[in-house]
Coordinates of C-alpha atoms in Angstrom, one line a residue:
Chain A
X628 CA 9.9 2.2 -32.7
X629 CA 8.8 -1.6 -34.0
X630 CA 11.1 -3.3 -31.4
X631 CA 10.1 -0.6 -28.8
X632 CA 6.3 -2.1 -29.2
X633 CA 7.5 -5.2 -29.4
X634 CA 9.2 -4.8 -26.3
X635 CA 6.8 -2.9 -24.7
X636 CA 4.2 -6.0 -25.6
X637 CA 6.4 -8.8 -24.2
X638 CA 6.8 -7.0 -20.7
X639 CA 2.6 -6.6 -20.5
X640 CA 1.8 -10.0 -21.6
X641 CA 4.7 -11.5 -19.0
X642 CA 3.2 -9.3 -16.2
X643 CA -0.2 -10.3 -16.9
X644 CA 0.6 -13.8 -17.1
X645 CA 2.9 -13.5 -13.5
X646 CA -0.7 -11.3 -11.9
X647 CA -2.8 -14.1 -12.7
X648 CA -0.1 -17.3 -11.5
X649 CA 0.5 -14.9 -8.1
X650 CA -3.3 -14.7 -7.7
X651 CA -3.2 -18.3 -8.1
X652 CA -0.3 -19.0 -6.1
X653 CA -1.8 -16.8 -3.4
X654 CA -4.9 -18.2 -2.9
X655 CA -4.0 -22.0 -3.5
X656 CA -1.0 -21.8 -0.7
X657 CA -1.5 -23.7 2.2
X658 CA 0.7 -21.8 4.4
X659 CA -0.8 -18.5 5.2
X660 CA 2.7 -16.8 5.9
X661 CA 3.2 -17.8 2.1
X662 CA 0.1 -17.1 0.5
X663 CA 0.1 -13.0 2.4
X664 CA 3.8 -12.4 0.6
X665 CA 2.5 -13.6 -2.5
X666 CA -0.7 -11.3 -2.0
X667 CA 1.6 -8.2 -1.0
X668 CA 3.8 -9.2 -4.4
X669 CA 0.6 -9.1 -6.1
X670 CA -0.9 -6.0 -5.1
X671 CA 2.9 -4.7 -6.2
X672 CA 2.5 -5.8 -9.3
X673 CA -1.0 -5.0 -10.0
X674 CA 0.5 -1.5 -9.2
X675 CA 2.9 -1.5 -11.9
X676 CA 0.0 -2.7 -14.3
X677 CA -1.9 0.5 -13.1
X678 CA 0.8 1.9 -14.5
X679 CA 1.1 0.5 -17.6
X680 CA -2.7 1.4 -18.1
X681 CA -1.4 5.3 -17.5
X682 CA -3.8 6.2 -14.5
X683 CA -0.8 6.4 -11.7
X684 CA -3.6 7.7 -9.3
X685 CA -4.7 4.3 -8.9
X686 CA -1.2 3.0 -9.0
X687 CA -0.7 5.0 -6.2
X688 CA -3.7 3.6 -4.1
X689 CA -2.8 0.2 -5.6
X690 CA 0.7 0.4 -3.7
X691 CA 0.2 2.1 -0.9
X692 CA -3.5 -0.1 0.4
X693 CA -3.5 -2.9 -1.4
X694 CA -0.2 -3.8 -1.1
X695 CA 1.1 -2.2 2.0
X696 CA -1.5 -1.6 4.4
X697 CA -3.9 -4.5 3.4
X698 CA -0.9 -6.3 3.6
X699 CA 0.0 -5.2 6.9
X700 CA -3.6 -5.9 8.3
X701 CA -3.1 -9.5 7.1
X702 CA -0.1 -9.9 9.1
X703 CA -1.2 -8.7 11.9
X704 CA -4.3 -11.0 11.5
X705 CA -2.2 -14.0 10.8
X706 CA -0.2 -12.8 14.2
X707 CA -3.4 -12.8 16.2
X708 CA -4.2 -15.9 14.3
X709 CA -1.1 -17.6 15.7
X710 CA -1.2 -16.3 19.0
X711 CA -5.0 -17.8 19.3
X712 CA -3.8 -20.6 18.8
X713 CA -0.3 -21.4 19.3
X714 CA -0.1 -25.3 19.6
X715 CA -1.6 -25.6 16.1
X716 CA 0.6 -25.3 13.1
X717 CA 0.9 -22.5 10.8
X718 CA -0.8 -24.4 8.1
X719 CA -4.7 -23.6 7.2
X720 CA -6.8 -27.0 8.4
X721 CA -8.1 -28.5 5.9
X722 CA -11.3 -30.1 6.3
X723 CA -11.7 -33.2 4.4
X724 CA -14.8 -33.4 2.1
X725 CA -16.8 -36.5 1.1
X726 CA -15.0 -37.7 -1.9
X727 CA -18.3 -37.2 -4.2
X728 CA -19.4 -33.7 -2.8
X729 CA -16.1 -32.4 -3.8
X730 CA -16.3 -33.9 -7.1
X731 CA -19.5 -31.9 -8.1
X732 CA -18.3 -28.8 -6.5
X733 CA -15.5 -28.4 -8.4
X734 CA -17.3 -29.8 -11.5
X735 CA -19.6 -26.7 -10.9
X736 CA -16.8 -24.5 -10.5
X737 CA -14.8 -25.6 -13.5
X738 CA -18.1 -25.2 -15.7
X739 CA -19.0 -21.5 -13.7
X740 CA -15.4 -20.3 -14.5
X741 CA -15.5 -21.4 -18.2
X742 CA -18.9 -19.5 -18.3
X743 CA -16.6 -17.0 -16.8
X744 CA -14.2 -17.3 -19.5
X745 CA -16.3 -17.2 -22.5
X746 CA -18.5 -13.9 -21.2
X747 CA -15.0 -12.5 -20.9
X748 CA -13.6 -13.2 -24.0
X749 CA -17.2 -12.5 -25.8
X750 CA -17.2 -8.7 -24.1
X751 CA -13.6 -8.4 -25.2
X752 CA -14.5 -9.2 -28.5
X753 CA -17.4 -7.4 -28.4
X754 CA -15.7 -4.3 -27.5
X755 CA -15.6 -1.1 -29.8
X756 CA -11.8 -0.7 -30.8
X757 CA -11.4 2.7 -29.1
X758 CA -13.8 3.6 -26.5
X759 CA -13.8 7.1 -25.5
X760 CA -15.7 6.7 -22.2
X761 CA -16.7 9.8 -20.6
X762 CA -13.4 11.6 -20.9
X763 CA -14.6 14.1 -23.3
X764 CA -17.4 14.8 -20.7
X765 CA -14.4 15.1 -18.3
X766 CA -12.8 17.1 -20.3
X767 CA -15.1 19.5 -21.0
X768 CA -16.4 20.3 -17.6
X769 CA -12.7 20.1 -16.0
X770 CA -12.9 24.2 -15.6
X771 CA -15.9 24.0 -13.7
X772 CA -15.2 21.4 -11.0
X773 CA -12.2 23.5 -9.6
X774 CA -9.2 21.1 -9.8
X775 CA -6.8 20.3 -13.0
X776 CA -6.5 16.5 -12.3
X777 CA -9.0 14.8 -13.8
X778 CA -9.5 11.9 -11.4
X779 CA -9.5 14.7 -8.3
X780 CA -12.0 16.5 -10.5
X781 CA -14.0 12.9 -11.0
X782 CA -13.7 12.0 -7.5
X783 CA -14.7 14.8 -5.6
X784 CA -16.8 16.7 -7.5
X785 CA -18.6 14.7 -10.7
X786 CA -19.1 11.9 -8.6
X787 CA -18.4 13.1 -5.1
X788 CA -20.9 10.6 -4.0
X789 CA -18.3 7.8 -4.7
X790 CA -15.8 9.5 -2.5
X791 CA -18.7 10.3 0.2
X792 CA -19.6 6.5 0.1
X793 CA -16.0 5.2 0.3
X794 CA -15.6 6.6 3.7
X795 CA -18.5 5.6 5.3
X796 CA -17.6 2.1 4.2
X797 CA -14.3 3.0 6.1
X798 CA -16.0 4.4 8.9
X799 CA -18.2 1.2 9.5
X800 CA -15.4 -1.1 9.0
X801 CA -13.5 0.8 12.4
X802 CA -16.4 0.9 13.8
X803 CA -17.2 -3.0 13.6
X804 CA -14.0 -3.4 15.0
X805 CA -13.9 -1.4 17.1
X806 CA -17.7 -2.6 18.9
X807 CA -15.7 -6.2 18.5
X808 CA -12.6 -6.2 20.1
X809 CA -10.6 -4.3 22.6
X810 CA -6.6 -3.5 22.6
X811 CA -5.1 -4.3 26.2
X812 CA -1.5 -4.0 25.5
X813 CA 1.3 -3.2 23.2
X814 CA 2.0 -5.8 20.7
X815 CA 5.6 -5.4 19.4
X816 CA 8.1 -6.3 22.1
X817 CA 10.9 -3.5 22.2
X818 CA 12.0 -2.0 19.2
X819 CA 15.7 -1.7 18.9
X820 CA 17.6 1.0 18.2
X821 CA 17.6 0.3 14.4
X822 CA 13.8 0.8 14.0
X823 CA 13.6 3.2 16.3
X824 CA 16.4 5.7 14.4
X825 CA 14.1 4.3 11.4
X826 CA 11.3 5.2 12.7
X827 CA 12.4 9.2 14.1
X828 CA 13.5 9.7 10.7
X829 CA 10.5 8.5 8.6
X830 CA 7.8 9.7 10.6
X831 CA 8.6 13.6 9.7
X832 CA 9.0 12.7 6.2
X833 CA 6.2 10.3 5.7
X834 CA 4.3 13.3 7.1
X835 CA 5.5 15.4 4.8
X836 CA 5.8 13.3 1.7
X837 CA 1.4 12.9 2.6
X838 CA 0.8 16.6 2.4
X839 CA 2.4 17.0 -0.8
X840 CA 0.3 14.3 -2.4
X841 CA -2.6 15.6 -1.3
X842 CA -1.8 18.9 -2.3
X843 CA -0.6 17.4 -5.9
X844 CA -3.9 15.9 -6.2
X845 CA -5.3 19.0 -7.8
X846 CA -3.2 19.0 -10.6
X847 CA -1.2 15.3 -10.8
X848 CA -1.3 12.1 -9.9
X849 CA -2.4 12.0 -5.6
X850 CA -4.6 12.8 -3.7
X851 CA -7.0 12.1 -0.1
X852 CA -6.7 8.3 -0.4
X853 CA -3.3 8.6 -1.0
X854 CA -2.4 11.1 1.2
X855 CA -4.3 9.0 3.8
X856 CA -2.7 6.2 2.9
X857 CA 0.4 7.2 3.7
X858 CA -0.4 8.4 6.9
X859 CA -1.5 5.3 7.6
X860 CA 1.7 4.1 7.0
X861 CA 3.3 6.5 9.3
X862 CA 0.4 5.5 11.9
X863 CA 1.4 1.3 11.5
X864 CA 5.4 2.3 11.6
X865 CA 4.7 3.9 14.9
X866 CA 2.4 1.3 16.1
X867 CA 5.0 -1.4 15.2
X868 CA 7.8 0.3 17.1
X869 CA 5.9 0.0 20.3
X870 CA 4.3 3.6 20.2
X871 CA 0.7 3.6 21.5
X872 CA -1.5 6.7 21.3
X873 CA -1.8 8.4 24.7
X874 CA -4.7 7.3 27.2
X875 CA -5.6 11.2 26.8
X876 CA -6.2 10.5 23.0
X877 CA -8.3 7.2 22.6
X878 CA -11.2 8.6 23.9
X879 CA -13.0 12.1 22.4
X880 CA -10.1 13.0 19.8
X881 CA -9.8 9.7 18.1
X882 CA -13.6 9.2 17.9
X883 CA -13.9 12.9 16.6
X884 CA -10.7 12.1 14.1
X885 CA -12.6 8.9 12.6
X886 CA -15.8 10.7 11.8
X887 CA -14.1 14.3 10.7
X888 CA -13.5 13.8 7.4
X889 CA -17.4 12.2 6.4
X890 CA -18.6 14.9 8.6
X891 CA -17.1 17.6 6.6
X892 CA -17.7 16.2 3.6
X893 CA -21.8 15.9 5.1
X894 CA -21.5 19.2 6.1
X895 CA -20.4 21.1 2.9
X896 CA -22.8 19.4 1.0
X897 CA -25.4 20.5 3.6
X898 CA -24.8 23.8 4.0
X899 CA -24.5 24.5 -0.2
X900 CA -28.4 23.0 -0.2
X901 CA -29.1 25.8 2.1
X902 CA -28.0 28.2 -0.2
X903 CA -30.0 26.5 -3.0
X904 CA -27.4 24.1 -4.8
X905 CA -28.9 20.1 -5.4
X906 CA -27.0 17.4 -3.4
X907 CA -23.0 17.5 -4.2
X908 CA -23.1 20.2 -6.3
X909 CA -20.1 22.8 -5.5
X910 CA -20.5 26.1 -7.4
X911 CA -17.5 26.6 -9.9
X912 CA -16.6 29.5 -8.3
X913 CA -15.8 27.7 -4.5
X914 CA -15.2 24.2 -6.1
X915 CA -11.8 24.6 -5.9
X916 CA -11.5 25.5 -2.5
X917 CA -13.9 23.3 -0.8
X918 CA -12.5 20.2 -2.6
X919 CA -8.8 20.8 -1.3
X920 CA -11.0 21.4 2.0
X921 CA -13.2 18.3 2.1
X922 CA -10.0 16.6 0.7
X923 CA -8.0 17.9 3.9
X924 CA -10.5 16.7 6.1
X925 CA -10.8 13.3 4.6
X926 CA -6.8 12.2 4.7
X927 CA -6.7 12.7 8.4
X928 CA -10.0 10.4 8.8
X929 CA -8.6 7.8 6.4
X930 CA -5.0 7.8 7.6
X931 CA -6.1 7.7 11.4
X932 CA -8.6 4.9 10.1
X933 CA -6.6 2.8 8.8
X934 CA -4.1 3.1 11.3
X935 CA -7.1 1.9 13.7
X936 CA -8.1 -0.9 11.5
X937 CA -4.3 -1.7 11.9
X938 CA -4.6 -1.5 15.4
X939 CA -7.4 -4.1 15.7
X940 CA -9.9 -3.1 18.4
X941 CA -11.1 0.0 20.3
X942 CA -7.8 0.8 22.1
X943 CA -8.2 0.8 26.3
X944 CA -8.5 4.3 28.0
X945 CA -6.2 3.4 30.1
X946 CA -3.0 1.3 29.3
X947 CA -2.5 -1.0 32.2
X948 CA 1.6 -0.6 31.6
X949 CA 1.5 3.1 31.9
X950 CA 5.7 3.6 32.0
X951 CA 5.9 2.5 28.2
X952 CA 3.2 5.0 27.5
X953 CA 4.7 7.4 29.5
X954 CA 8.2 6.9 28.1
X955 CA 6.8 7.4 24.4
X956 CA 4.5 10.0 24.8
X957 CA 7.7 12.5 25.7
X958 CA 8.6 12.1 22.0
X959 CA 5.0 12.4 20.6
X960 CA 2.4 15.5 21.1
X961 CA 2.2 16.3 24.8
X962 CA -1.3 16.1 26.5
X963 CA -1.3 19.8 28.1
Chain B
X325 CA 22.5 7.5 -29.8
X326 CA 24.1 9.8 -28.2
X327 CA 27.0 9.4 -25.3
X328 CA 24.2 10.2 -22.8
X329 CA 21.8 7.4 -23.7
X330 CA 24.9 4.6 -24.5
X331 CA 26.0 5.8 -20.3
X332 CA 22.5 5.3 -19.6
X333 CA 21.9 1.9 -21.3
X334 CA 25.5 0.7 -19.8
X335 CA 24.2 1.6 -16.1
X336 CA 20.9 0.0 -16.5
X337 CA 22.6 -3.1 -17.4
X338 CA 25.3 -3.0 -14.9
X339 CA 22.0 -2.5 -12.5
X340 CA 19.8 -5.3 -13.9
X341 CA 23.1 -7.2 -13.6
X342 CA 23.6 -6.8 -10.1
X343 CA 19.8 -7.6 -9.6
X344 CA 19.9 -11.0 -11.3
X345 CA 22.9 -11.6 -8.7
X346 CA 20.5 -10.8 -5.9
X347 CA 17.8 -13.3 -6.9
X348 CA 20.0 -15.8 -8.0
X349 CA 21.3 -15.5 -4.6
X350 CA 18.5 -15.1 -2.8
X351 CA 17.5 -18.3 -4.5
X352 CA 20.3 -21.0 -4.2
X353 CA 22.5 -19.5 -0.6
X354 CA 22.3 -22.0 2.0
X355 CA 21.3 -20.2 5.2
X356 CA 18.8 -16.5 5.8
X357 CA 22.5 -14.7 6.6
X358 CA 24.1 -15.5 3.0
X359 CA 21.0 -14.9 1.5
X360 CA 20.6 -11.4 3.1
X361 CA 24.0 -10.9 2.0
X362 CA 23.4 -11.9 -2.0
X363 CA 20.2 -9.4 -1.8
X364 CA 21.8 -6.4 -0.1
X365 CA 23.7 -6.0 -3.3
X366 CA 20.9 -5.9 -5.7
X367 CA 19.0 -3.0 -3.4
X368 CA 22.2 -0.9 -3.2
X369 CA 24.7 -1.0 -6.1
X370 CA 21.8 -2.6 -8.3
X371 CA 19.4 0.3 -7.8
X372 CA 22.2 2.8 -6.9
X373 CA 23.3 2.1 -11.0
X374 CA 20.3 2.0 -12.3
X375 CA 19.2 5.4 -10.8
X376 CA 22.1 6.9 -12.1
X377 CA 21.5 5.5 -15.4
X378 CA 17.9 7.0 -15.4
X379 CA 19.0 10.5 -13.5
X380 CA 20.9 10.8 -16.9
X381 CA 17.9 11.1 -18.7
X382 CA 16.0 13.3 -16.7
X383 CA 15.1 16.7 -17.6
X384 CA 15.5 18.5 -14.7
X385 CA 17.6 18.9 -11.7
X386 CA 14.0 18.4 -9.3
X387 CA 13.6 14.6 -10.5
X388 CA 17.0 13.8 -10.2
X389 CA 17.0 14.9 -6.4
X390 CA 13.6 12.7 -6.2
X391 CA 15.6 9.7 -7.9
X392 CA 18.8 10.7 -5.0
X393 CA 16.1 10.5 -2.3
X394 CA 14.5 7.2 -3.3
X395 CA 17.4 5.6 -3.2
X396 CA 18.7 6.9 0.2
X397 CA 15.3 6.4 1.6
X398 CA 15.7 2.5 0.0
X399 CA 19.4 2.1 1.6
X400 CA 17.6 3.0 4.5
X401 CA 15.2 0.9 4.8
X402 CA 16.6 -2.0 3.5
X403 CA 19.5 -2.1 5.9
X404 CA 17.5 -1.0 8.5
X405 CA 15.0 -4.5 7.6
X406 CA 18.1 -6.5 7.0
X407 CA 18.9 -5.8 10.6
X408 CA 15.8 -6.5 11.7
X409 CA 15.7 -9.8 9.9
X410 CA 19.1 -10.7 11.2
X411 CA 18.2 -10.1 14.8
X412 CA 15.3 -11.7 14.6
X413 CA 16.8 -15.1 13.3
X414 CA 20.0 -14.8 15.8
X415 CA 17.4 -14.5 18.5
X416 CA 15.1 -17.7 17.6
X417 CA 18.9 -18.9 17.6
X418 CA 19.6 -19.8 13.8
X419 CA 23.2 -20.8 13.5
X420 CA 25.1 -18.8 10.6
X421 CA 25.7 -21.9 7.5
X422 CA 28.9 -23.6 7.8
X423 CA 30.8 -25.5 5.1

């Protein structure tokens, strides 16, 4: 048991210390390339410390949107980046600074981030040696909020409005980009028939592997985000092998798929006041049901939102190269 | 200790092992070929071992098919990326390292 702890010790102190030299690593590269593979090895990482701290749920998360899809959205970024500018080198310009300006700016910064320090250490110090939180509050009420997993039961129902928020904050970030740029044509040149094979055998199980973690989320680690999450995933596989949604979908079903979840969510919440309940309260009797519901709802708006974030702009009704379209639509869901 | 957790510790090494050859590898090879090479071993047999070690230990027959279909979904895609890699670099024309 001693060297267990011991050992057990050594591994969080070492992946604490390698957290904070990728963070550093990430953000002090000068190559972009560089400094988004240290940020995806991060985010895997930070995972694993999730894990370490027993709450998988946000391991989960961690993984699959911090590391993956943010990832992912870098990329791409650093792609578009590249394209804009394809003359210029792949290393971030510099600007210099006036020798004495940068002095006192990072003389500030040193002093801010030793103020840092110290208010850390101090709260550290400060804190009480086991802190209960409000898990006995969680605990208590878990039989009334409908769900067995205590961070579903959190999420969606004690605090539903963090849940509610989250995907409006979604919802504006597609539609920024959306209102800011527009997608013309397929990015990734021709798959292959590697990533293709990949990608007819992933996409059925990603699909899959997404309703189980949503349905888990009642009683075990998953949930929406995570179920939404990996859609995403599916959504970015397809986009990278070429596939683009059909000029039938872009318009009315895509807009209706990015606002379904939040409208639900709106919805339920509205009709309950009706019958007399305050804002985001679910009676205990229909908790149960109307989270899995809302929770449905809101992995198919989070997995087709992110996908669009991935995508990078309001995609064109009309592809001007309709034969790739055409060619992958066969595979997909047929416009009737 | 019984005969169970002495397999189990013998496999997990054997893995780790095999994954300290892949980042060595990955590490000093000369050329994005060898070094694709070197790393292939440490997601297949590496993993493959280390699985097994853990499959040992598990206490039913569900998370031993979960642990079979990570590392088939792994094989997957890691060959399926090491092809992609491998294409990529013969197309921007990357000559294989020669002595």
């Amino acid at each position: 048991m001693e060297t267990l702890t011991l050992l057990s010790w050594a591994f969080d102190v070492t992946l604490g210390l390698t957290l904070m030299w990728l963070a550093w690593r990430a953000l002090a590269s000068e190559d972009l390339f560089k400094g988004i593979v240290l940020f995806i090895a991060f985010g895997l990482l930070m995972a694993l410390a999730w894990v370490r701290l027993d709450a998988p749920d946000i391991a989960l998360a961690e993984a699959a949107i911090g590391a993956g899809l943010t990832g992912a959205l870098l990329l791409g970024a650093l792609a578009k980046l590249e394209a804009g500018a394809e003359s210029r080198s792949r290393r971030s310009e510099i600007l210099p600074r006036p020798a004495d300006k940068t002095k006192v700016f990072s003389g500030l910064l040193v002093f801010l981030l030793l103020a840092l320090v110290v208010m850390l250490v101090y709260a550290i110090v400060k804190l009480p040696p086991l802190a209960s939180g409000l898990s006995a509050q969680v605990a208590e009420n878990i039989t009334a909020s409908g769900v067995s997993n205590p961070v579903t039961a959190t999420l969606l129902n004690f605090r539903a409005y963090d849940t509610l928020l989250e995907m409006a904050v979604l919802l504006l970030a597609v539609l920024g980009i959306r209102s800011l740029a527009v997608v013309q044509e397929p990015r990734g040149r021709e798959p292959g028939a590697v990533l293709d094979m990949l990608s007819h055998l992933l996409v059925p199980l990603l699909i899959l592997v997404s309703g189980y973690l949503l349905w888990v989320g009642s009683y075990a680690a998953g949930g929406a985000f995570q179920a939404g999450a990996v859609l995403a995933a599916t959504g970015v596989l397809l986009l990278l092998t070429g596939w683009l949604p059909g000029a039938w979908f872009v318009g009315w079903p895509l807009r209706f798929l990015l606002i379904f979840g939040l409208a639900v969510f709106v919805a339920v919440t509205l009709v309950l006041q009706l019958f007399g309940a305050s804002f985001l309260e679910f009676p205990p009797s229909l908790a149960g049901s109307l989270i899995l519901l809302i929770e449905v709802a809101a992995a198919l708006s989070i997995g087709v939102t992110l996908t669009a974030l991935f995508l990078g702009g309001r995609p064109q009704p009309e592809p001007p190269s309709s034969g790739r379209a055409e060619k992958r639509n066969t595979s997909g869901t047929q416009p009737s | 200790m019984s005969f169970t957790d002495i397999l189990t510790v013998l496999l997990l090494l054997a893995g780790a092992s095999f994954f300290l050859a892949g980042t060595v590898g990955l590490l000093r090879f000369p050329d994005v070929y060898t070094r694709l090479h070197a790393l292939t071993k440490a997601d297949n047999l590496g993993l493959g071992l280390m699985l097994a070690g853990l499959a040992l230990q598990a206490e039913s027959w569900t998370v031993v098919a979960r642990l079979l279909l990570i590392w088939v979904l792994i094989l997957l895609a890691s060959s399926s990326v090491a092809h992609l890699v491998v294409r990529t670099a013969q197309q921007k024309g990357i000559r294989p390292w020669k002595r």
